Structure formats: structure tokens, C-alpha cells
């Protein structure tokens, strides 16, 4: 998605070889027009899939997920993050290890919002090692619902989360795929723009 | 806002005299169409005010704030919640006491996203004692920016946050004002629908 890549080049900060800061338009300050374009692009890329619900994770996944949900006219559910859950009644949970924070958090969704037979599009802001997305897939499958696909705003393609999920057969669509962040410079994976 | 009130009557759960659960469309599962209507109504109610930025708080404020931001074509910034902040460099913070959780949390916004001279509309999902909204006002005013108004999805009018802010001279617009939650029944404050 060219406008997203341009925004990353203009406003993203490659803080290290693995850290890209995009708090100017996605993770802290949000650009609503860009979120709408992102939502539209997700809808286009998954247009052949049945989708009855969108699942994301708080907080930065919510804006792109709600924009896609608006266009598809389906509800959005965001998983909550908690250090560790004591009260889990009525919740479907998964453990997510964060390599950056080196800690495990539980994420959870109330079971009443994910029922058997639903077709779920998972949306998240970043994909690196894939732990968060795999946690969301785990939750959807615990509910006996179907994962229609995984939509990611920015994939760090030099980390293995994307391949991991594609190898498992999930359709993963990342709107910007980063090849490297060497010396403060963002390089994207060269790819043909996704066909109409 | 009649469609919101109807949604609360249909899907909200008055769990006690003070707790209203609306996780079916606002706090956990999100209804994107309703969020769009809510955004539109905020824009209408503050149409005479100058607004250059919207400020909200994670996570449930994000969806309505982004919809309003889309229509106003202004950026949205969400304050982050943290138990207590150790690294506060470059952050504007405020302490927020939660009566329900009986704990104090810091909320913060990077100072680069709030600058002097900005005109800020504050949006949040709930207003009860007003602690969160007052914390956001505090942050905006620390940045020497101007509070254009406070837009709330659901106000518990039987608690004093709304009056507190109105008495200080802020324009507070709540799209549904709840008078009581007695015996599992939601009653709204009777008021004329806001004039065109």
C-alpha cells in the first residue's frame, strides 16, 4: 500500500535494527484518514473471504479494525491484555510472550462474543514474531470459529511471524512489509502491488 | 441521541445501582456503525467550536474518537494508562484515581503531540466521577492548549463528574445521560433532544 509506505518513510523512526516507531500516525497519535484507507485495503484484500466478525487487540489495533468493520458492516471485538488473569470465568484466553518486553501476558475475549461457526478476520498493527497474532488465532480456534485471514498494517518481514503463519496456511496480508531497518533507514520488501 | 439510548436499553446491563455494562457495543465488542453515528453527533454538537485535535484515553475511547476525527479531519491522540510511570521524559502526565478499582493510575501523552495553541476536543466512553476526563483536561492545559469541549458517550448523571466540569465552564456533551440504574432498570435524564 503505497500511501502507507510513504507515511512510514516520511514519519516513521527506525530507532534500531528491530524497532520502528510510528507513534505519529498509528500507535499513539492516530491519522483517521489513513486508518480509513487501511480499512478499505483490508476489505479489498479479503474480499473473497467470508467475514462475520473482526478480532483485534488493544490498543493500536482498534482504529484500523473499526474502519474495516464499518465497511464490512460486522462487529469488532478487541482482546484485552492483562498481566495475568485471575478471573477467567466466561473468558477465552491465550498466553502471549513479548520478546521486546521479555514477559508473558494473557490476552482474552469474552466467550459470548466468539461463537462456533463465525468467520473471523484478525487485524493488528504490527507483526514481528507473530506471538500476538498467534494468540488471537488460538482464541478464535478455541471458540470453534474459523480464521478467515490475518490483516497486518506493518510487518517486520525480517522476523519470522509472517512466514510462520503463512506456512500454517493462513492468508496473511500485510500492507507494508519491512525488509530491514539498518542504519536508521527503512527498506521495504519489493513486491508487486497486490493485483485488483 | 435516541439510537444510542435504544441500544443501551436493548443491550446494556445494569449490574448494580452504579454499574452499567455495555461491552456488547462499546467496551469490548464494538459496533462500528454506531461509532460512526456517535462521531457524527459529536461533530454536530461541537460544530461552533474550533477543533484542531481530539484527545481520548485507551482503549474504549478510541473508536468514537477516531470516527469524530475522520469527520473533522483532525488527528486523534490517545492517552496511555500505566500503573505508575518511571520513564516520564517527554511525557505530559496526570494522576487519575479510579473509585471502582480504588487505585491511582497515571495517564500520559507524549508532549510532541500536544502543543501550545491547539484546540482540543476530549472524547471518552464513560463519565462518572469525572476523574479520567479531568486528567485529560489537566494534560491539555499543561501543554498550554485549549479545551474546546468534552464529548462523552454515556454519562452517569447521578455521579458528579459532569456537573463538576460544567461548573468549571467546560462544554460537556453526553450523548446518553443516565439518571438511575435502580433494580436493573436504566432510566435516562429527561431532556429535549439537542437543538439543530
CSV table of C-alpha atoms in Angstrom, one decimal:
chain,number,residue,atom,x,y,z
A,1,UNK,CA,0.0,0.0,0.0
A,2,UNK,CA,1.9,3.0,-1.4
A,3,UNK,CA,0.4,5.8,0.8
A,4,UNK,CA,1.2,3.8,4.0
A,5,UNK,CA,4.8,3.1,2.8
A,6,UNK,CA,5.2,6.8,2.1
A,7,UNK,CA,3.9,7.7,5.5
A,8,UNK,CA,6.4,5.3,7.1
A,9,UNK,CA,9.2,6.9,5.1
A,10,UNK,CA,8.1,10.4,6.0
A,11,UNK,CA,7.2,10.0,9.6
A,12,UNK,CA,8.4,6.6,10.9
A,13,UNK,CA,11.6,6.4,13.0
A,14,UNK,CA,13.9,3.4,12.8
A,15,UNK,CA,15.2,3.5,16.3
A,16,UNK,CA,17.3,0.4,16.0
A,17,UNK,CA,17.7,-2.6,13.6
A,18,UNK,CA,14.4,-4.0,15.0
A,19,UNK,CA,12.4,-1.1,16.3
A,20,UNK,CA,10.3,1.1,14.1
A,21,UNK,CA,8.4,3.9,15.8
A,22,UNK,CA,5.2,5.0,14.1
A,23,UNK,CA,3.6,6.8,17.1
A,24,UNK,CA,2.9,9.8,14.8
A,25,UNK,CA,0.0,8.1,13.0
A,26,UNK,CA,-0.7,4.6,14.4
A,27,UNK,CA,0.4,3.8,18.0
A,28,UNK,CA,-0.2,7.0,20.0
A,29,UNK,CA,-1.4,9.7,17.6
A,30,UNK,CA,-3.7,8.3,15.0
A,31,UNK,CA,-4.3,9.6,11.5
A,32,UNK,CA,-8.0,8.8,10.9
A,33,UNK,CA,-7.9,9.3,7.1
A,34,UNK,CA,-5.1,6.8,6.8
A,35,UNK,CA,-6.9,4.4,9.1
A,36,UNK,CA,-9.9,4.6,6.7
A,37,UNK,CA,-7.7,3.9,3.7
A,38,UNK,CA,-6.1,0.9,5.6
A,39,UNK,CA,-9.6,-0.4,6.4
A,40,UNK,CA,-10.5,-0.2,2.8
A,41,UNK,CA,-7.4,-2.0,1.7
A,42,UNK,CA,-8.0,-4.8,4.1
A,43,UNK,CA,-11.6,-5.2,2.8
A,44,UNK,CA,-10.2,-5.4,-0.8
A,45,UNK,CA,-7.6,-8.0,0.1
A,46,UNK,CA,-10.0,-10.3,1.8
A,47,UNK,CA,-12.9,-9.6,-0.5
A,48,UNK,CA,-13.2,-13.3,-1.5
A,49,UNK,CA,-13.4,-14.5,2.2
A,50,UNK,CA,-16.5,-14.8,4.3
A,51,UNK,CA,-16.1,-12.5,7.3
A,52,UNK,CA,-18.7,-12.2,10.1
A,53,UNK,CA,-16.5,-10.6,12.8
A,54,UNK,CA,-13.2,-8.8,13.2
A,55,UNK,CA,-11.0,-9.5,16.1
A,56,UNK,CA,-8.1,-7.3,17.2
A,57,UNK,CA,-6.1,-6.4,20.3
A,58,UNK,CA,-6.0,-3.3,22.4
A,59,UNK,CA,-5.0,-0.5,21.9
A,60,UNK,CA,-3.4,0.2,18.5
A,61,UNK,CA,-5.3,-2.4,16.6
A,62,UNK,CA,-8.6,-0.8,17.3
A,63,UNK,CA,-8.6,2.1,14.9
A,64,UNK,CA,-7.8,0.1,11.7
A,65,UNK,CA,-10.1,-2.8,12.8
A,66,UNK,CA,-13.1,-0.5,13.4
A,67,UNK,CA,-12.6,1.1,10.0
A,68,UNK,CA,-12.6,-2.3,8.3
A,69,UNK,CA,-15.6,-3.3,10.4
A,70,UNK,CA,-17.5,-0.2,9.3
A,71,UNK,CA,-17.0,-1.1,5.7
A,72,UNK,CA,-17.8,-4.8,6.1
A,73,UNK,CA,-20.7,-4.0,8.5
A,74,UNK,CA,-19.5,-6.5,11.0
A,75,UNK,CA,-18.8,-6.2,14.8
A,76,UNK,CA,-15.3,-5.7,16.0
A,77,UNK,CA,-14.0,-7.3,19.2
A,78,UNK,CA,-10.8,-6.3,20.9
A,79,UNK,CA,-8.9,-8.7,23.1
A,80,UNK,CA,-7.8,-7.3,26.4
A,81,UNK,CA,-4.2,-7.6,27.7
A,82,UNK,CA,-3.7,-8.4,31.3
A,83,UNK,CA,-0.5,-9.3,33.2
A,84,UNK,CA,-2.1,-12.5,34.4
A,85,UNK,CA,-5.7,-13.3,34.7
A,86,UNK,CA,-7.2,-14.5,38.0
A,87,UNK,CA,-10.8,-14.2,37.0
A,88,UNK,CA,-11.2,-16.1,33.8
A,89,UNK,CA,-14.8,-17.2,34.0
A,90,UNK,CA,-16.5,-16.7,30.7
A,91,UNK,CA,-13.3,-15.7,29.0
A,92,UNK,CA,-11.3,-17.4,26.3
A,93,UNK,CA,-7.6,-16.7,26.9
A,94,UNK,CA,-4.2,-17.2,25.3
A,95,UNK,CA,-0.7,-16.5,26.6
A,96,UNK,CA,1.4,-14.2,24.5
A,97,UNK,CA,5.2,-13.9,25.0
A,98,UNK,CA,6.6,-10.5,24.2
A,99,UNK,CA,10.2,-10.7,23.0
A,100,UNK,CA,10.7,-6.9,23.4
A,101,UNK,CA,9.4,-6.8,27.0
A,102,UNK,CA,10.5,-10.4,27.8
A,103,UNK,CA,7.3,-11.1,29.7
A,104,UNK,CA,4.2,-13.2,29.1
A,105,UNK,CA,0.8,-11.6,29.1
A,106,UNK,CA,-2.6,-13.2,28.9
A,107,UNK,CA,-5.0,-11.9,26.3
A,108,UNK,CA,-8.6,-12.6,26.5
A,109,UNK,CA,-12.0,-12.3,24.8
A,110,UNK,CA,-15.4,-12.9,26.5
A,111,UNK,CA,-16.7,-16.2,25.1
A,112,UNK,CA,-20.1,-14.7,24.4
A,113,UNK,CA,-18.5,-12.6,21.6
A,114,UNK,CA,-17.0,-15.5,19.7
A,115,UNK,CA,-19.2,-18.4,18.8
A,116,UNK,CA,-18.9,-21.5,16.8
A,117,UNK,CA,-19.4,-21.0,13.1
A,118,UNK,CA,-18.2,-17.4,12.9
A,119,UNK,CA,-15.7,-16.3,10.2
A,120,UNK,CA,-13.1,-14.1,11.8
A,121,UNK,CA,-10.7,-11.6,10.2
A,122,UNK,CA,-7.9,-10.9,12.6
A,123,UNK,CA,-6.4,-7.4,12.4
A,124,UNK,CA,-3.3,-6.0,14.2
A,125,UNK,CA,-1.0,-3.0,13.8
A,126,UNK,CA,2.4,-4.9,13.9
A,127,UNK,CA,3.6,-8.3,13.0
A,128,UNK,CA,7.1,-9.3,14.2
A,129,UNK,CA,7.5,-12.7,15.8
A,130,UNK,CA,3.8,-13.3,15.5
A,131,UNK,CA,3.1,-14.0,19.1
A,132,UNK,CA,0.1,-11.7,19.4
A,133,UNK,CA,-1.5,-12.8,16.1
A,134,UNK,CA,-0.9,-16.5,17.0
A,135,UNK,CA,-2.6,-15.8,20.4
A,136,UNK,CA,-5.6,-14.3,18.6
A,137,UNK,CA,-5.8,-17.3,16.2
A,138,UNK,CA,-5.6,-19.6,19.3
A,139,UNK,CA,-8.6,-17.8,20.9
A,140,UNK,CA,-10.6,-17.9,17.7
A,141,UNK,CA,-10.0,-21.6,17.2
A,142,UNK,CA,-10.7,-22.3,20.9
A,143,UNK,CA,-14.2,-20.9,20.1
A,144,UNK,CA,-14.5,-23.3,17.1
A,145,UNK,CA,-14.7,-20.3,14.9
A,146,UNK,CA,-12.8,-20.0,11.6
A,147,UNK,CA,-9.9,-17.7,10.9
A,148,UNK,CA,-10.7,-16.0,7.5
A,149,UNK,CA,-7.3,-14.3,7.4
A,150,UNK,CA,-4.9,-12.1,9.2
A,151,UNK,CA,-4.6,-8.4,8.2
A,152,UNK,CA,-1.5,-6.6,9.4
A,153,UNK,CA,-0.7,-2.9,9.0
A,154,UNK,CA,3.1,-3.2,9.2
A,155,UNK,CA,5.0,-6.5,9.0
A,156,UNK,CA,8.7,-6.7,10.0
A,157,UNK,CA,9.4,-9.3,7.3
A,158,UNK,CA,12.9,-9.9,8.7
A,159,UNK,CA,11.3,-11.6,11.7
A,160,UNK,CA,9.5,-14.9,11.3
A,161,UNK,CA,5.9,-14.3,12.4
A,162,UNK,CA,4.6,-13.8,8.9
A,163,UNK,CA,6.2,-16.9,7.5
A,164,UNK,CA,5.2,-18.9,10.5
A,165,UNK,CA,1.5,-18.2,9.8
A,166,UNK,CA,1.7,-18.4,6.1
A,167,UNK,CA,3.3,-21.8,6.4
A,168,UNK,CA,0.4,-22.9,8.6
A,169,UNK,CA,-1.9,-21.9,5.7
A,170,UNK,CA,-3.4,-18.7,6.9
A,171,UNK,CA,-3.8,-15.8,4.4
A,172,UNK,CA,-1.7,-13.1,5.9
A,173,UNK,CA,-1.9,-9.7,4.3
A,174,UNK,CA,0.5,-7.0,5.4
A,175,UNK,CA,0.0,-3.6,4.0
A,176,UNK,CA,3.7,-2.6,4.4
A,177,UNK,CA,6.4,-5.3,4.7
A,178,UNK,CA,9.7,-4.1,6.0
A,179,UNK,CA,12.9,-5.8,4.8
A,180,UNK,CA,15.4,-4.0,7.1
A,181,UNK,CA,15.8,-1.1,9.4
A,182,UNK,CA,19.6,-0.8,9.0
A,183,UNK,CA,21.3,2.5,10.0
A,184,UNK,CA,18.1,4.3,10.5
A,185,UNK,CA,16.9,3.6,7.0
A,186,UNK,CA,13.6,1.8,6.3
A,187,UNK,CA,13.7,-0.6,3.4
A,188,UNK,CA,10.6,-2.4,2.2
A,189,UNK,CA,10.3,-5.9,0.7
A,190,UNK,CA,10.0,-5.4,-3.1
A,191,UNK,CA,6.7,-6.8,-4.2
A,192,UNK,CA,4.2,-6.1,-6.9
A,193,UNK,CA,1.3,-4.1,-5.6
A,194,UNK,CA,-1.4,-6.6,-4.9
A,195,UNK,CA,-3.5,-7.2,-8.0
A,196,UNK,CA,-7.0,-5.8,-8.4
B,1,UNK,CA,-29.1,10.6,21.0
B,2,UNK,CA,-32.1,8.3,20.5
B,3,UNK,CA,-30.4,5.4,18.7
B,4,UNK,CA,-27.7,5.2,21.4
B,5,UNK,CA,-30.3,5.2,24.2
B,6,UNK,CA,-32.3,2.5,22.4
B,7,UNK,CA,-29.1,0.4,22.1
B,8,UNK,CA,-28.4,0.9,25.9
B,9,UNK,CA,-32.0,-0.2,26.6
B,10,UNK,CA,-31.7,-3.2,24.3
B,11,UNK,CA,-28.2,-4.4,25.1
B,12,UNK,CA,-26.9,-2.7,28.2
B,13,UNK,CA,-26.9,-4.5,31.5
B,14,UNK,CA,-27.5,-2.6,34.8
B,15,UNK,CA,-25.4,-4.8,37.0
B,16,UNK,CA,-25.9,-2.7,40.1
B,17,UNK,CA,-27.1,0.8,41.0
B,18,UNK,CA,-23.8,2.2,39.7
B,19,UNK,CA,-22.5,-0.3,37.1
B,20,UNK,CA,-23.8,-0.4,33.5
B,21,UNK,CA,-22.2,-3.0,31.3
B,22,UNK,CA,-22.2,-2.1,27.6
B,23,UNK,CA,-19.5,-4.5,26.4
B,24,UNK,CA,-21.8,-5.6,23.7
B,25,UNK,CA,-21.2,-2.5,21.6
B,26,UNK,CA,-18.7,-0.1,23.2
B,27,UNK,CA,-16.2,-1.6,25.7
B,28,UNK,CA,-15.2,-5.0,24.4
B,29,UNK,CA,-17.3,-5.7,21.3
B,30,UNK,CA,-17.7,-2.5,19.2
B,31,UNK,CA,-20.5,-1.6,16.8
B,32,UNK,CA,-18.7,0.3,14.1
B,33,UNK,CA,-21.9,1.8,12.6
B,34,UNK,CA,-23.0,3.1,16.0
B,35,UNK,CA,-19.5,4.6,16.5
B,36,UNK,CA,-19.9,6.4,13.2
B,37,UNK,CA,-23.2,7.9,14.3
B,38,UNK,CA,-21.7,8.8,17.6
B,39,UNK,CA,-18.8,10.5,15.8
B,40,UNK,CA,-21.2,12.4,13.7
B,41,UNK,CA,-23.2,13.6,16.7
B,42,UNK,CA,-20.1,14.8,18.5
B,43,UNK,CA,-19.2,16.8,15.4
B,44,UNK,CA,-22.7,18.3,15.3
B,45,UNK,CA,-22.7,19.3,19.0
B,46,UNK,CA,-19.3,21.0,18.8
B,47,UNK,CA,-19.8,22.5,15.3
B,48,UNK,CA,-19.3,26.0,16.6
B,49,UNK,CA,-16.0,25.3,18.3
B,50,UNK,CA,-12.6,25.3,16.8
B,51,UNK,CA,-11.0,21.9,17.0
B,52,UNK,CA,-7.5,21.0,15.8
B,53,UNK,CA,-7.1,17.7,17.6
B,54,UNK,CA,-9.0,15.1,19.5
B,55,UNK,CA,-7.7,13.6,22.7
B,56,UNK,CA,-9.1,10.4,24.2
B,57,UNK,CA,-7.9,7.5,26.5
B,58,UNK,CA,-7.2,3.9,25.7
B,59,UNK,CA,-9.0,1.6,25.0
B,60,UNK,CA,-12.7,2.2,24.7
B,61,UNK,CA,-12.4,5.9,23.8
B,62,UNK,CA,-10.5,5.2,20.6
B,63,UNK,CA,-13.3,4.0,18.4
B,64,UNK,CA,-15.7,7.0,18.9
B,65,UNK,CA,-12.7,9.4,18.9
B,66,UNK,CA,-11.4,8.1,15.6
B,67,UNK,CA,-14.8,8.4,13.9
B,68,UNK,CA,-15.1,12.0,15.0
B,69,UNK,CA,-11.5,12.7,13.9
B,70,UNK,CA,-12.3,11.3,10.5
B,71,UNK,CA,-15.2,13.6,10.0
B,72,UNK,CA,-13.4,16.7,11.4
B,73,UNK,CA,-10.2,15.7,9.5
B,74,UNK,CA,-8.0,16.2,12.6
B,75,UNK,CA,-5.6,13.8,14.3
B,76,UNK,CA,-6.6,11.7,17.4
B,77,UNK,CA,-4.2,11.1,20.3
B,78,UNK,CA,-5.0,8.5,22.9
B,79,UNK,CA,-3.5,8.8,26.4
B,80,UNK,CA,-1.9,5.7,27.7
B,81,UNK,CA,-2.7,4.2,31.1
B,82,UNK,CA,0.1,2.9,33.3
B,83,UNK,CA,0.1,1.8,36.9
B,84,UNK,CA,2.9,4.3,37.6
B,85,UNK,CA,5.3,5.8,35.3
B,86,UNK,CA,9.0,5.6,35.9
B,87,UNK,CA,10.1,7.0,32.5
B,88,UNK,CA,8.3,10.3,32.1
B,89,UNK,CA,10.8,12.1,29.8
B,90,UNK,CA,8.9,13.8,27.0
B,91,UNK,CA,5.6,12.9,28.5
B,92,UNK,CA,2.8,15.0,30.0
B,93,UNK,CA,1.2,13.1,32.8
B,94,UNK,CA,-1.8,13.3,35.1
B,95,UNK,CA,-2.9,11.1,38.0
B,96,UNK,CA,-6.3,9.5,37.8
B,97,UNK,CA,-8.0,7.9,40.8
B,98,UNK,CA,-10.4,5.2,40.0
B,99,UNK,CA,-13.2,4.9,42.5
B,100,UNK,CA,-14.3,1.5,41.2
B,101,UNK,CA,-10.8,0.0,41.3
B,102,UNK,CA,-9.7,2.1,44.3
B,103,UNK,CA,-6.3,2.8,42.7
B,104,UNK,CA,-4.4,5.7,41.2
B,105,UNK,CA,-3.1,5.4,37.6
B,106,UNK,CA,-1.0,7.7,35.7
B,107,UNK,CA,-2.2,8.7,32.2
B,108,UNK,CA,0.2,10.3,29.8
B,109,UNK,CA,0.6,11.8,26.3
B,110,UNK,CA,3.9,12.5,24.5
B,111,UNK,CA,4.4,16.2,24.7
B,112,UNK,CA,5.2,16.4,21.0
B,113,UNK,CA,1.6,15.5,20.2
B,114,UNK,CA,0.1,18.4,22.2
B,115,UNK,CA,1.4,21.9,21.5
B,116,UNK,CA,0.6,25.4,22.6
B,117,UNK,CA,-2.3,26.9,20.7
B,118,UNK,CA,-4.1,23.7,19.8
B,119,UNK,CA,-7.8,23.4,20.3
B,120,UNK,CA,-8.6,20.1,21.7
B,121,UNK,CA,-11.9,18.1,21.9
B,122,UNK,CA,-11.7,15.5,24.6
B,123,UNK,CA,-13.8,12.3,24.0
B,124,UNK,CA,-14.3,9.4,26.3
B,125,UNK,CA,-16.7,6.5,26.6
B,126,UNK,CA,-18.0,7.0,30.1
B,127,UNK,CA,-18.3,9.9,32.6
B,128,UNK,CA,-19.0,9.1,36.2
B,129,UNK,CA,-16.8,10.9,38.8
B,130,UNK,CA,-15.0,12.7,36.0
B,131,UNK,CA,-11.5,11.7,37.1
B,132,UNK,CA,-10.4,10.5,33.7
B,133,UNK,CA,-11.8,13.5,31.9
B,134,UNK,CA,-10.3,15.9,34.4
B,135,UNK,CA,-7.0,14.1,34.0
B,136,UNK,CA,-7.2,14.7,30.2
B,137,UNK,CA,-8.2,18.3,30.7
B,138,UNK,CA,-5.1,18.7,33.1
B,139,UNK,CA,-2.8,17.2,30.4
B,140,UNK,CA,-4.2,19.5,27.7
B,141,UNK,CA,-3.8,22.6,29.9
B,142,UNK,CA,-0.3,21.6,30.9
B,143,UNK,CA,0.5,21.8,27.2
B,144,UNK,CA,-1.0,25.3,27.1
B,145,UNK,CA,-3.6,24.1,24.6
B,146,UNK,CA,-7.3,25.0,24.9
B,147,UNK,CA,-10.0,22.6,25.8
B,148,UNK,CA,-12.8,23.1,23.1
B,149,UNK,CA,-15.1,20.7,24.9
B,150,UNK,CA,-15.7,17.3,26.3
B,151,UNK,CA,-17.7,14.7,24.4
B,152,UNK,CA,-19.0,11.7,26.4
B,153,UNK,CA,-20.8,8.7,25.0
B,154,UNK,CA,-22.6,7.7,28.3
B,155,UNK,CA,-22.8,9.9,31.4
B,156,UNK,CA,-23.8,8.6,34.7
B,157,UNK,CA,-25.6,11.8,35.6
B,158,UNK,CA,-26.2,10.5,39.2
B,159,UNK,CA,-22.5,10.9,39.8
B,160,UNK,CA,-20.9,14.3,39.9
B,161,UNK,CA,-18.3,14.4,37.2
B,162,UNK,CA,-20.5,16.1,34.6
B,163,UNK,CA,-21.6,18.9,37.0
B,164,UNK,CA,-18.0,19.4,38.2
B,165,UNK,CA,-16.8,20.1,34.7
B,166,UNK,CA,-19.9,22.1,33.6
B,167,UNK,CA,-19.4,24.3,36.7
B,168,UNK,CA,-15.9,24.9,35.7
B,169,UNK,CA,-17.2,26.3,32.4
B,170,UNK,CA,-16.4,23.4,30.0
B,171,UNK,CA,-18.9,22.5,27.4
B,172,UNK,CA,-19.7,18.8,28.2
B,173,UNK,CA,-21.9,17.0,25.7
B,174,UNK,CA,-23.1,13.5,26.8
B,175,UNK,CA,-25.0,11.5,24.2
B,176,UNK,CA,-26.9,9.5,26.8
B,177,UNK,CA,-27.3,10.7,30.3
B,178,UNK,CA,-28.3,8.1,32.8
B,179,UNK,CA,-30.5,9.2,35.8
B,180,UNK,CA,-30.5,5.9,37.6
B,181,UNK,CA,-29.8,2.2,37.4
B,182,UNK,CA,-32.2,1.0,40.1
B,183,UNK,CA,-33.3,-2.6,40.1
B,184,UNK,CA,-31.7,-3.4,36.8
B,185,UNK,CA,-33.6,-0.7,35.0
B,186,UNK,CA,-31.9,2.0,33.1
B,187,UNK,CA,-33.5,5.4,33.3
B,188,UNK,CA,-32.4,8.4,31.3
B,189,UNK,CA,-32.4,12.0,32.3
B,190,UNK,CA,-35.3,13.6,30.5
B,191,UNK,CA,-34.1,16.3,28.2
B,192,UNK,CA,-35.0,17.9,25.0
B,193,UNK,CA,-33.0,16.4,22.1
B,194,UNK,CA,-30.3,18.9,21.5
B,195,UNK,CA,-31.5,21.5,19.0
B,196,UNK,CA,-30.3,21.6,15.5
